[in-house]
mmCIF file of C-alpha atoms and ligand atoms in Angstrom:
data_model
loop_
_atom_site.group_PDB
_atom_site.id
_atom_site.type_symbol
_atom_site.label_atom_id
_atom_site.label_comp_id
_atom_site.label_asym_id
_atom_site.label_seq_id
_atom_site.Cartn_x
_atom_site.Cartn_y
_atom_site.Cartn_z
ATOM 1 C CA MET A 1448 109.684 183.759 115.862
ATOM 2 C CA ARG A 1449 108.037 183.389 119.238
ATOM 3 C CA THR A 1450 108.217 180.079 121.079
ATOM 4 C CA ALA A 1451 107.097 179.056 124.548
ATOM 5 C CA PHE A 1452 109.169 176.919 126.902
ATOM 6 C CA LYS A 1453 107.404 175.212 129.756
ATOM 7 C CA TYR A 1454 109.137 173.969 132.897
ATOM 8 C CA ARG A 1455 107.960 172.160 135.976
ATOM 9 C CA LEU A 1456 108.368 174.044 139.248
ATOM 10 C CA PHE A 1457 109.130 172.235 142.471
ATOM 11 C CA VAL A 1458 107.653 174.355 145.226
ATOM 12 C CA ASN A 1459 107.992 173.802 148.955
ATOM 13 C CA ALA A 1460 105.060 174.173 151.337
ATOM 14 C CA ASN A 1461 105.714 177.877 151.992
ATOM 15 C CA GLN A 1462 106.083 178.718 148.342
ATOM 16 C CA GLU A 1463 102.973 176.781 147.450
ATOM 17 C CA ARG A 1464 100.989 178.749 150.018
ATOM 18 C CA GLU A 1465 102.419 182.072 148.846
ATOM 19 C CA LEU A 1466 101.732 181.251 145.201
ATOM 20 C CA GLY A 1467 98.204 180.236 146.170
ATOM 21 C CA VAL A 1468 97.660 183.585 147.910
ATOM 22 C CA MET A 1469 99.090 185.422 144.934
ATOM 23 C CA LEU A 1470 96.844 183.568 142.508
ATOM 24 C CA GLU A 1471 93.843 184.273 144.722
ATOM 25 C CA SER A 1472 94.677 187.996 144.895
ATOM 26 C CA HIS A 1473 94.935 188.141 141.121
ATOM 27 C CA ARG A 1474 91.614 186.356 140.826
ATOM 28 C CA ARG A 1475 89.959 188.847 143.175
ATOM 29 C CA LEU A 1476 91.413 191.717 141.202
ATOM 30 C CA TYR A 1477 90.015 190.239 138.018
ATOM 31 C CA ASN A 1478 86.588 189.763 139.559
ATOM 32 C CA ALA A 1479 86.639 193.227 141.157
ATOM 33 C CA TYR A 1480 87.346 194.858 137.812
ATOM 34 C CA LEU A 1481 84.576 192.837 136.167
ATOM 35 C CA ASP A 1482 82.165 193.791 138.946
ATOM 36 C CA MET A 1483 83.024 197.490 138.702
ATOM 37 C CA ARG A 1484 82.778 197.538 134.992
ATOM 38 C CA GLN A 1485 79.441 195.787 134.995
ATOM 39 C CA LEU A 1486 77.976 198.020 137.706
ATOM 40 C CA ALA A 1487 79.207 201.254 136.126
ATOM 41 C CA TYR A 1488 77.708 200.278 132.820
ATOM 42 C CA GLU A 1489 74.355 199.228 134.272
ATOM 43 C CA GLN A 1490 73.993 202.264 136.526
ATOM 44 C CA TYR A 1491 75.585 205.070 134.546
ATOM 45 C CA GLY A 1492 76.165 203.668 131.115
ATOM 46 C CA VAL A 1493 79.883 204.341 131.253
ATOM 47 C CA THR A 1494 82.715 201.953 130.506
ATOM 48 C CA ILE A 1495 85.518 201.599 132.999
ATOM 49 C CA THR A 1496 88.562 201.237 130.828
ATOM 50 C CA TYR A 1497 91.765 199.478 131.668
ATOM 51 C CA CYS A 1498 93.405 202.845 132.440
ATOM 52 C CA ASP A 1499 90.654 203.760 134.934
ATOM 53 C CA CYS A 1500 91.022 200.419 136.632
ATOM 54 C CA SER A 1501 94.781 200.666 136.775
ATOM 55 C CA GLY A 1502 94.426 204.018 138.569
ATOM 56 C CA TRP A 1503 91.893 202.545 140.954
ATOM 57 C CA PHE A 1504 94.192 199.616 141.666
ATOM 58 C CA LYS A 1505 97.094 201.930 142.435
ATOM 59 C CA HIS A 1506 94.920 203.633 145.019
ATOM 60 C CA GLN A 1507 93.665 200.354 146.445
ATOM 61 C CA ARG A 1508 97.191 199.186 147.155
ATOM 62 C CA ILE A 1509 97.365 201.687 150.007
ATOM 63 C CA SER A 1510 94.537 200.057 151.928
ATOM 64 C CA ASN A 1511 94.528 196.476 150.661
ATOM 65 C CA PRO A 1512 97.566 194.500 151.871
ATOM 66 C CA TYR A 1513 96.908 191.672 149.414
ATOM 67 C CA PHE A 1514 96.924 194.016 146.435
ATOM 68 C CA ALA A 1515 99.972 195.775 147.868
ATOM 69 C CA ARG A 1516 101.900 192.510 147.692
ATOM 70 C CA LEU A 1517 101.230 191.975 144.000
ATOM 71 C CA ASN A 1518 103.830 192.815 141.426
ATOM 72 C CA PHE A 1519 102.448 195.909 139.703
ATOM 73 C CA SER A 1520 103.008 194.908 136.106
ATOM 74 C CA SER A 1521 101.636 191.423 136.649
ATOM 75 C CA ALA A 1522 98.513 192.983 138.208
ATOM 76 C CA GLN A 1523 98.241 195.166 135.131
ATOM 77 C CA ALA A 1524 98.481 192.057 132.996
ATOM 78 C CA THR A 1525 95.530 190.569 134.889
ATOM 79 C CA MET A 1526 93.449 193.703 134.292
ATOM 80 C CA ARG A 1527 94.406 193.706 130.628
ATOM 81 C CA ARG A 1528 93.287 190.103 130.488
ATOM 82 C CA LEU A 1529 89.736 191.121 131.374
ATOM 83 C CA ASP A 1530 89.943 194.053 128.980
ATOM 84 C CA LYS A 1531 90.892 191.612 126.262
ATOM 85 C CA ALA A 1532 87.996 189.326 127.213
ATOM 86 C CA PHE A 1533 85.631 192.292 126.797
ATOM 87 C CA ARG A 1534 87.093 193.243 123.447
ATOM 88 C CA ALA A 1535 86.691 189.669 122.254
ATOM 89 C CA PHE A 1536 83.110 189.734 123.526
ATOM 90 C CA PHE A 1537 82.292 192.902 121.553
ATOM 91 C CA ARG A 1538 84.007 191.553 118.480
ATOM 92 C CA ARG A 1539 81.902 188.371 118.620
ATOM 93 C CA LEU A 1540 78.789 190.466 119.233
ATOM 94 C CA LYS A 1541 79.549 192.560 116.183
ATOM 95 C CA ALA A 1542 80.267 189.506 114.068
ATOM 96 C CA LYS A 1543 76.914 188.056 115.228
ATOM 97 C CA GLU A 1544 78.594 185.048 116.767
ATOM 98 C CA LYS A 1545 77.681 183.549 120.106
ATOM 99 C CA PRO A 1546 78.784 186.468 122.335
ATOM 100 C CA GLY A 1547 80.104 184.717 125.469
ATOM 101 C CA TYR A 1548 80.119 187.467 128.104
ATOM 102 C CA PRO A 1549 83.254 187.516 130.332
ATOM 103 C CA ARG A 1550 82.568 185.540 133.453
ATOM 104 C CA PHE A 1551 83.497 185.833 137.074
ATOM 105 C CA LYS A 1552 86.318 183.427 137.712
ATOM 106 C CA SER A 1553 85.779 180.770 140.320
ATOM 107 C CA ARG A 1554 88.727 179.315 142.185
ATOM 108 C CA ASP A 1555 88.925 176.510 139.668
ATOM 109 C CA ARG A 1556 88.904 178.748 136.639
ATOM 110 C CA PHE A 1557 91.778 181.043 137.410
ATOM 111 C CA GLU A 1558 95.070 179.234 137.144
ATOM 112 C CA SER A 1559 97.763 181.553 135.830
ATOM 113 C CA ILE A 1560 99.638 184.763 136.543
ATOM 114 C CA GLU A 1561 101.454 186.600 133.799
ATOM 115 C CA PHE A 1562 104.566 188.696 134.302
ATOM 116 C CA PRO A 1563 104.561 190.789 131.129
ATOM 117 C CA SER A 1564 108.088 192.117 131.363
ATOM 118 C CA TYR A 1565 110.610 189.470 132.245
ATOM 119 C CA GLY A 1566 112.976 190.640 134.981
ATOM 120 C CA ASP A 1567 110.255 192.627 136.735
ATOM 121 C CA GLY A 1568 109.170 190.501 139.696
ATOM 122 C CA ILE A 1569 110.434 187.284 138.173
ATOM 123 C CA ARG A 1570 113.802 186.060 136.991
ATOM 124 C CA LEU A 1571 115.407 182.761 136.186
ATOM 125 C CA ASN A 1572 118.931 182.159 137.474
ATOM 126 C CA GLY A 1573 120.237 178.806 136.381
ATOM 127 C CA ASN A 1574 117.649 176.372 137.668
ATOM 128 C CA ARG A 1575 116.360 178.744 140.315
ATOM 129 C CA LEU A 1576 113.371 180.980 139.707
ATOM 130 C CA ARG A 1577 113.211 184.121 141.767
ATOM 131 C CA VAL A 1578 109.640 185.347 142.282
ATOM 132 C CA GLN A 1579 108.852 188.556 144.135
ATOM 133 C CA HIS A 1580 107.201 187.891 147.542
ATOM 134 C CA VAL A 1581 107.452 184.124 147.055
ATOM 135 C CA GLY A 1582 111.147 183.297 147.099
ATOM 136 C CA THR A 1583 113.448 181.112 145.082
ATOM 137 C CA ILE A 1584 111.763 178.147 143.467
ATOM 138 C CA ARG A 1585 113.545 175.100 142.071
ATOM 139 C CA VAL A 1586 112.953 174.601 138.346
ATOM 140 C CA LYS A 1587 113.366 171.392 136.371
ATOM 141 C CA LEU A 1588 115.271 172.752 133.359
ATOM 142 C CA HIS A 1589 114.736 169.752 131.112
ATOM 143 C CA ARG A 1590 115.921 171.752 128.075
ATOM 144 C CA PRO A 1591 117.830 175.007 127.733
ATOM 145 C CA VAL A 1592 115.959 178.270 127.205
ATOM 146 C CA GLU A 1593 116.547 179.659 123.721
ATOM 147 C CA GLY A 1594 116.414 183.254 122.503
ATOM 148 C CA THR A 1595 115.507 186.196 124.704
ATOM 149 C CA VAL A 1596 112.788 185.759 127.288
ATOM 150 C CA LYS A 1597 109.950 188.228 126.786
ATOM 151 C CA THR A 1598 107.250 187.227 129.257
ATOM 152 C CA ALA A 1599 106.951 184.689 132.049
ATOM 153 C CA THR A 1600 103.784 183.003 133.287
ATOM 154 C CA ILE A 1601 103.274 180.936 136.404
ATOM 155 C CA LYS A 1602 100.610 178.354 135.951
ATOM 156 C CA ARG A 1603 98.864 175.769 138.096
ATOM 157 C CA GLU A 1604 97.678 172.524 136.545
ATOM 158 C CA GLY A 1605 95.977 170.216 138.989
ATOM 159 C CA ASP A 1606 98.343 170.149 141.948
ATOM 160 C CA LYS A 1607 101.471 170.993 139.947
ATOM 161 C CA TRP A 1608 103.012 174.353 139.169
ATOM 162 C CA PHE A 1609 104.709 175.334 135.921
ATOM 163 C CA LEU A 1610 106.699 178.178 134.472
ATOM 164 C CA VAL A 1611 106.021 179.185 130.873
ATOM 165 C CA LEU A 1612 108.591 181.422 129.219
ATOM 166 C CA SER A 1613 107.658 183.104 125.973
ATOM 167 C CA CYS A 1614 110.877 183.647 124.061
ATOM 168 C CA ASP A 1615 111.758 185.614 120.974
ATOM 169 C CA LEU A 1616 114.055 183.560 118.764
ATOM 170 C CA GLY A 1617 114.654 186.482 116.401
ATOM 171 C CA GLU A 1618 114.721 186.065 112.655
ATOM 172 C CA VAL A 1619 115.205 182.418 111.913
ATOM 173 C CA ALA A 1620 115.864 181.482 108.322
ATOM 174 C CA ILE A 1621 114.102 178.222 107.626
ATOM 175 C CA PRO A 1622 114.676 176.599 104.239
ATOM 176 C CA LYS A 1623 111.503 175.619 102.478
ATOM 177 C CA SER A 1624 110.806 171.929 102.696
ATOM 178 C CA ASN A 1625 111.136 169.985 99.456
ATOM 179 C CA ASN A 1626 109.071 167.066 100.609
ATOM 180 C CA PRO A 1627 105.982 165.886 98.722
ATOM 181 C CA PRO A 1628 102.464 167.167 99.496
ATOM 182 C CA VAL A 1629 99.825 165.234 101.374
ATOM 183 C CA GLY A 1630 96.145 165.555 102.186
ATOM 184 C CA ILE A 1631 94.851 164.342 105.510
ATOM 185 C CA ASP A 1632 91.374 163.460 106.603
ATOM 186 C CA LEU A 1633 90.666 163.624 110.317
ATOM 187 C CA GLY A 1634 88.220 161.100 111.639
ATOM 188 C CA LEU A 1635 87.076 159.022 114.549
ATOM 189 C CA LYS A 1636 87.624 155.496 113.229
ATOM 190 C CA SER A 1637 91.184 156.441 112.395
ATOM 191 C CA PHE A 1638 92.541 159.600 113.936
ATOM 192 C CA LEU A 1639 94.004 160.518 110.585
ATOM 193 C CA THR A 1640 94.074 159.085 107.080
ATOM 194 C CA ALA A 1641 96.693 160.380 104.660
ATOM 195 C CA SER A 1642 96.199 160.612 100.911
ATOM 196 C CA ASP A 1643 98.854 157.927 100.442
ATOM 197 C CA GLY A 1644 96.566 155.549 102.305
ATOM 198 C CA GLU A 1645 98.445 155.527 105.581
ATOM 199 C CA ARG A 1646 96.401 155.625 108.717
ATOM 200 C CA GLU A 1647 96.966 156.649 112.295
ATOM 201 C CA PRO A 1648 94.735 154.882 114.836
ATOM 202 C CA ASN A 1649 92.619 156.951 117.195
ATOM 203 C CA PRO A 1650 93.807 156.302 120.765
ATOM 204 C CA ARG A 1651 90.530 157.581 122.329
ATOM 205 C CA LEU A 1652 92.321 158.541 125.494
ATOM 206 C CA LEU A 1653 89.321 159.866 127.358
ATOM 207 C CA LYS A 1654 87.335 156.742 126.598
ATOM 208 C CA THR A 1655 89.972 154.481 128.089
ATOM 209 C CA GLN A 1656 89.823 156.511 131.288
ATOM 210 C CA LEU A 1657 86.027 156.515 131.568
ATOM 211 C CA PRO A 1658 85.769 153.811 134.278
ATOM 212 C CA GLU A 1659 88.333 155.708 136.333
ATOM 213 C CA LEU A 1660 86.468 158.976 135.791
ATOM 214 C CA ARG A 1661 83.179 157.412 136.833
ATOM 215 C CA ARG A 1662 84.730 155.955 139.966
ATOM 216 C CA LYS A 1663 86.325 159.246 140.957
ATOM 217 C CA GLY A 1664 83.166 161.149 140.015
ATOM 218 C CA ARG A 1665 81.103 158.923 142.299
ATOM 219 C CA ALA A 1666 83.582 159.515 145.097
ATOM 220 C CA VAL A 1667 83.019 163.267 144.686
ATOM 221 C CA SER A 1668 79.246 163.025 144.776
ATOM 222 C CA ARG A 1669 79.365 160.932 147.953
ATOM 223 C CA LYS A 1670 81.223 163.659 149.845
ATOM 224 C CA LYS A 1671 79.466 166.386 151.817
ATOM 225 C CA ARG A 1672 78.997 169.608 149.867
ATOM 226 C CA PHE A 1673 81.507 172.398 150.550
ATOM 227 C CA GLY A 1674 83.544 169.990 152.684
ATOM 228 C CA LEU A 1675 87.294 169.634 152.615
ATOM 229 C CA ASN A 1676 87.035 165.982 151.609
ATOM 230 C CA ARG A 1677 84.985 166.964 148.618
ATOM 231 C CA ARG A 1678 87.661 169.409 147.478
ATOM 232 C CA LYS A 1679 90.243 166.661 147.794
ATOM 233 C CA ALA A 1680 88.095 164.236 145.811
ATOM 234 C CA VAL A 1681 87.584 166.899 143.135
ATOM 235 C CA GLY A 1682 91.358 167.284 142.990
ATOM 236 C CA ARG A 1683 91.754 163.549 142.386
ATOM 237 C CA LEU A 1684 89.093 163.640 139.680
ATOM 238 C CA ARG A 1685 90.754 166.585 137.962
ATOM 239 C CA SER A 1686 94.123 164.893 137.939
ATOM 240 C CA VAL A 1687 92.633 162.198 135.705
ATOM 241 C CA TYR A 1688 91.525 164.863 133.239
ATOM 242 C CA VAL A 1689 94.953 166.477 133.399
ATOM 243 C CA ARG A 1690 96.540 163.114 132.620
ATOM 244 C CA VAL A 1691 94.230 162.564 129.650
ATOM 245 C CA ARG A 1692 95.014 166.032 128.360
ATOM 246 C CA ASN A 1693 98.751 165.477 128.640
ATOM 247 C CA LEU A 1694 98.588 162.112 126.895
ATOM 248 C CA ARG A 1695 96.475 163.595 124.124
ATOM 249 C CA ARG A 1696 98.879 166.465 123.582
ATOM 250 C CA GLU A 1697 101.816 164.085 123.496
ATOM 251 C CA HIS A 1698 100.059 162.008 120.848
ATOM 252 C CA HIS A 1699 99.333 165.139 118.776
ATOM 253 C CA HIS A 1700 102.957 166.232 118.970
ATOM 254 C CA GLN A 1701 104.212 162.856 117.816
ATOM 255 C CA VAL A 1702 101.803 162.582 114.888
ATOM 256 C CA ALA A 1703 102.433 166.188 113.800
ATOM 257 C CA CYS A 1704 106.179 165.658 114.019
ATOM 258 C CA ARG A 1705 106.006 162.609 111.772
ATOM 259 C CA LEU A 1706 103.925 164.524 109.214
ATOM 260 C CA VAL A 1707 106.152 167.596 108.935
ATOM 261 C CA ARG A 1708 109.240 165.422 108.571
ATOM 262 C CA ARG A 1709 107.764 163.611 105.599
ATOM 263 C CA TYR A 1710 105.694 166.227 103.810
ATOM 264 C CA GLY A 1711 106.247 169.770 102.562
ATOM 265 C CA LEU A 1712 102.627 170.745 102.068
ATOM 266 C CA ILE A 1713 99.882 169.438 104.301
ATOM 267 C CA ALA A 1714 96.279 169.987 103.265
ATOM 268 C CA VAL A 1715 93.699 169.643 106.042
ATOM 269 C CA GLU A 1716 89.994 170.304 106.202
ATOM 270 C CA ARG A 1717 88.838 173.511 107.837
ATOM 271 C CA LEU A 1718 87.096 172.421 110.994
ATOM 272 C CA ASN A 1719 83.729 173.437 112.309
ATOM 273 C CA ILE A 1720 83.931 171.749 115.689
ATOM 274 C CA ARG A 1721 81.045 173.674 117.175
ATOM 275 C CA GLY A 1722 78.794 172.443 114.413
ATOM 276 C CA MET A 1723 80.081 168.902 114.792
ATOM 277 C CA VAL A 1724 79.744 168.690 118.553
ATOM 278 C CA LYS A 1725 76.038 169.377 118.082
ATOM 279 C CA ASN A 1726 75.863 165.763 117.037
ATOM 280 C CA ARG A 1727 75.162 164.541 120.559
ATOM 281 C CA ARG A 1728 75.956 160.928 119.934
ATOM 282 C CA LEU A 1729 79.483 161.657 118.761
ATOM 283 C CA ALA A 1730 80.167 164.787 120.819
ATOM 284 C CA ARG A 1731 82.375 163.084 123.345
ATOM 285 C CA ALA A 1732 84.374 161.175 120.762
ATOM 286 C CA ILE A 1733 84.913 164.365 118.730
ATOM 287 C CA SER A 1734 86.038 166.340 121.749
ATOM 288 C CA ASP A 1735 88.267 163.457 122.774
ATOM 289 C CA ALA A 1736 90.060 163.487 119.438
ATOM 290 C CA GLY A 1737 90.905 167.177 119.948
ATOM 291 C CA TRP A 1738 91.338 168.003 116.259
ATOM 292 C CA SER A 1739 91.669 171.744 116.592
ATOM 293 C CA GLY A 1740 94.413 171.329 119.189
ATOM 294 C CA PHE A 1741 96.134 168.983 116.781
ATOM 295 C CA ILE A 1742 95.933 171.422 113.877
ATOM 296 C CA GLY A 1743 97.362 174.176 116.077
ATOM 297 C CA ILE A 1744 100.339 171.970 116.917
ATOM 298 C CA LEU A 1745 100.684 170.888 113.300
ATOM 299 C CA LYS A 1746 100.809 174.502 112.064
ATOM 300 C CA HIS A 1747 103.414 175.407 114.639
ATOM 301 C CA LYS A 1748 105.601 172.420 113.809
ATOM 302 C CA ALA A 1749 105.197 172.994 110.074
ATOM 303 C CA GLU A 1750 106.347 176.591 110.432
ATOM 304 C CA LYS A 1751 109.493 175.425 112.186
ATOM 305 C CA ALA A 1752 110.179 172.763 109.557
ATOM 306 C CA GLY A 1753 109.587 174.982 106.526
ATOM 307 C CA ALA A 1754 106.462 173.079 105.566
ATOM 308 C CA SER A 1755 103.077 174.697 105.049
ATOM 309 C CA VAL A 1756 99.584 173.788 106.141
ATOM 310 C CA VAL A 1757 96.588 174.753 103.992
ATOM 311 C CA GLU A 1758 93.035 174.529 105.208
ATOM 312 C CA VAL A 1759 90.455 173.661 102.603
ATOM 313 C CA ASP A 1760 86.690 173.721 102.487
ATOM 314 C CA PRO A 1761 85.631 170.278 103.694
ATOM 315 C CA ARG A 1762 82.196 170.325 102.071
ATOM 316 C CA GLY A 1763 81.576 167.157 100.111
ATOM 317 C CA THR A 1764 85.091 165.759 100.468
ATOM 318 C CA SER A 1765 83.744 162.449 101.676
ATOM 319 C CA GLN A 1766 80.990 162.206 99.048
ATOM 320 C CA GLU A 1767 82.911 163.179 95.953
ATOM 321 C CA CYS A 1768 84.839 160.580 93.997
ATOM 322 C CA SER A 1769 88.514 161.457 93.963
ATOM 323 C CA ARG A 1770 89.050 159.972 90.507
ATOM 324 C CA CYS A 1771 86.094 161.130 88.423
ATOM 325 C CA GLY A 1772 84.689 163.924 90.578
ATOM 326 C CA GLN A 1773 81.142 162.508 90.586
ATOM 327 C CA GLU A 1774 79.133 162.594 93.768
ATOM 328 C CA VAL A 1775 78.721 159.203 95.422
ATOM 329 C CA HIS A 1776 76.390 159.566 98.367
ATOM 330 C CA LYS A 1777 77.307 157.534 101.451
ATOM 331 C CA ASP A 1778 75.935 157.478 104.979
ATOM 332 C CA LEU A 1779 78.389 157.807 107.831
ATOM 333 C CA SER A 1780 78.107 154.070 108.447
ATOM 334 C CA VAL A 1781 79.343 153.233 104.935
ATOM 335 C CA ARG A 1782 83.110 152.966 105.345
ATOM 336 C CA TRP A 1783 83.952 152.075 101.746
ATOM 337 C CA HIS A 1784 83.872 154.254 98.650
ATOM 338 C CA ASP A 1785 82.630 152.360 95.615
ATOM 339 C CA CYS A 1786 82.196 154.594 92.599
ATOM 340 C CA PRO A 1787 79.559 153.329 90.135
ATOM 341 C CA HIS A 1788 80.781 155.860 87.534
ATOM 342 C CA CYS A 1789 84.459 154.966 87.273
ATOM 343 C CA GLY A 1790 84.774 151.874 89.424
ATOM 344 C CA LEU A 1791 87.135 153.403 91.962
ATOM 345 C CA SER A 1792 87.041 151.368 95.128
ATOM 346 C CA LEU A 1793 88.904 152.408 98.263
ATOM 347 C CA ASN A 1794 88.488 153.316 101.905
ATOM 348 C CA ARG A 1795 86.096 156.189 102.492
ATOM 349 C CA ASP A 1796 88.605 158.270 104.468
ATOM 350 C CA HIS A 1797 91.354 157.607 101.944
ATOM 351 C CA ASN A 1798 89.075 158.963 99.226
ATOM 352 C CA ALA A 1799 88.361 162.059 101.339
ATOM 353 C CA ALA A 1800 92.077 162.602 101.957
ATOM 354 C CA LEU A 1801 92.711 162.511 98.196
ATOM 355 C CA ASN A 1802 90.004 165.139 97.683
ATOM 356 C CA ILE A 1803 91.492 167.298 100.421
ATOM 357 C CA LEU A 1804 94.907 167.051 98.805
ATOM 358 C CA ALA A 1805 93.438 168.033 95.424
ATOM 359 C CA ARG A 1806 91.738 171.082 96.949
ATOM 360 C CA GLY A 1807 94.859 172.023 98.835
ATOM 361 C CA LEU A 1808 96.957 171.915 95.663
ATOM 362 C CA ALA A 1809 94.318 173.852 93.751
ATOM 363 C CA ARG A 1810 94.366 176.546 96.431
ATOM 364 C CA THR A 1811 98.095 177.016 96.661
ATOM 365 C CA GLY A 1812 98.870 176.492 93.009
ATOM 366 C CA PRO A 1813 101.991 174.758 91.762
ATOM 367 C CA ALA A 1814 104.238 177.729 92.617
ATOM 368 C CA GLU A 1815 103.733 177.372 96.344
ATOM 369 C CA CYS A 1816 104.701 173.792 96.292
ATOM 370 C CA ASN A 1817 108.121 173.331 94.776
ATOM 371 C CA VAL A 1818 107.811 169.628 94.284
ATOM 372 C CA LYS A 1819 108.216 167.938 90.983
ATOM 373 C CA VAL A 1820 105.678 165.199 91.117
ATOM 374 C CA ALA A 1821 102.630 164.678 89.026
ATOM 375 C CA LEU A 1822 99.806 163.401 91.081
ATOM 376 C CA HIS A 1823 97.981 161.171 88.762
ATOM 377 C CA PHE A 1824 95.702 158.517 90.049
ATOM 378 C CA PRO A 1825 95.259 155.443 87.864
ATOM 379 C CA GLY A 1826 92.540 156.057 85.300
ATOM 380 C CA SER A 1827 92.006 159.617 86.507
ATOM 381 C CA ARG A 1828 90.837 162.440 84.306
ATOM 382 C CA ARG A 1829 92.285 164.955 86.727
ATOM 383 C CA VAL A 1830 96.009 165.479 86.786
ATOM 384 C CA TYR A 1831 97.519 167.587 89.488
ATOM 385 C CA ALA A 1832 100.882 168.482 88.096
ATOM 386 C CA THR A 1833 102.881 170.330 90.656
ATOM 387 C CA GLU A 1834 105.795 171.599 88.713
HETATM 388 ZN ZN1 LIG B 1471 84.422 157.818 90.310
#
């Protein structure tokens, strides 16, 4: 199993400058490769592959002192990164999705350097990180590194630097969880409603920071364009976003942790965020909830706890009655499910969560879920025996 460990780096002024130069050199390499590849294709119709570019880079190192100072394998990782972006672009093109052509990276969009083989140009010794051409950086080792380190990445977030170690934990035998199953409905009123009726409030972290964001945003627009003060103001604005992101992730981790401790099978709806964000009025609130990030964390935590996550088709989960299966049409503003057919009356999201659970159990079948409970809702015609 692969797991990432992230540590804060405490850099001094020299190291910060050197890391900044290194990041900038990597960014220029990335953009140079993109430029070459684009030009070669437009002019001659040929594709400059990663191998071609790697050869070119080797040659460039003779004349370009900035490229000469880069660790070779980390430079290769940067070139592979663009190669990967192109492959993803062609895959999306083929699948008739929105293609998303690889873009030139501005200074604010290039924030990490990968060292693909740990020990080559980077090494951790106790709480000291040795980086080629930068020096020895102090690391806050808030938890021990587990397994064998495979790759290391240096990352900038706002004005802070981090080290991310991707470690191989080997074969880990995880006993299958014997906890009961649950269905969860993700929403905006409540962040999450479980099929047992429990709800998790939506903290709306971005919304609480909006006044602050507006204030800092105004400060940016008052500054002269391209000026140093503007850059500083942008930095202050970004740090608010970084804070919101960190708080959101922390919230996701806590909620996911609680779920995998209590349940063995977690049924969630398959998300179509892109479709949902088209709803302009709710776009910000939906992005603020960060559901897909949450599901990613939930899957990861479930894997470690021996629980499983199933994604089900969400179509009609909020309209269908969870007891009799009849469709009960409700607008988004109607928060209560009142079934005229069987008289079931409960919270709209609770009803949806029950439907999601039913679909999840139907998908996995009783064998997957080794729990001996019969899910039978009072007066229900449907019985979900999971034996
Ligand atoms: Zn009903």
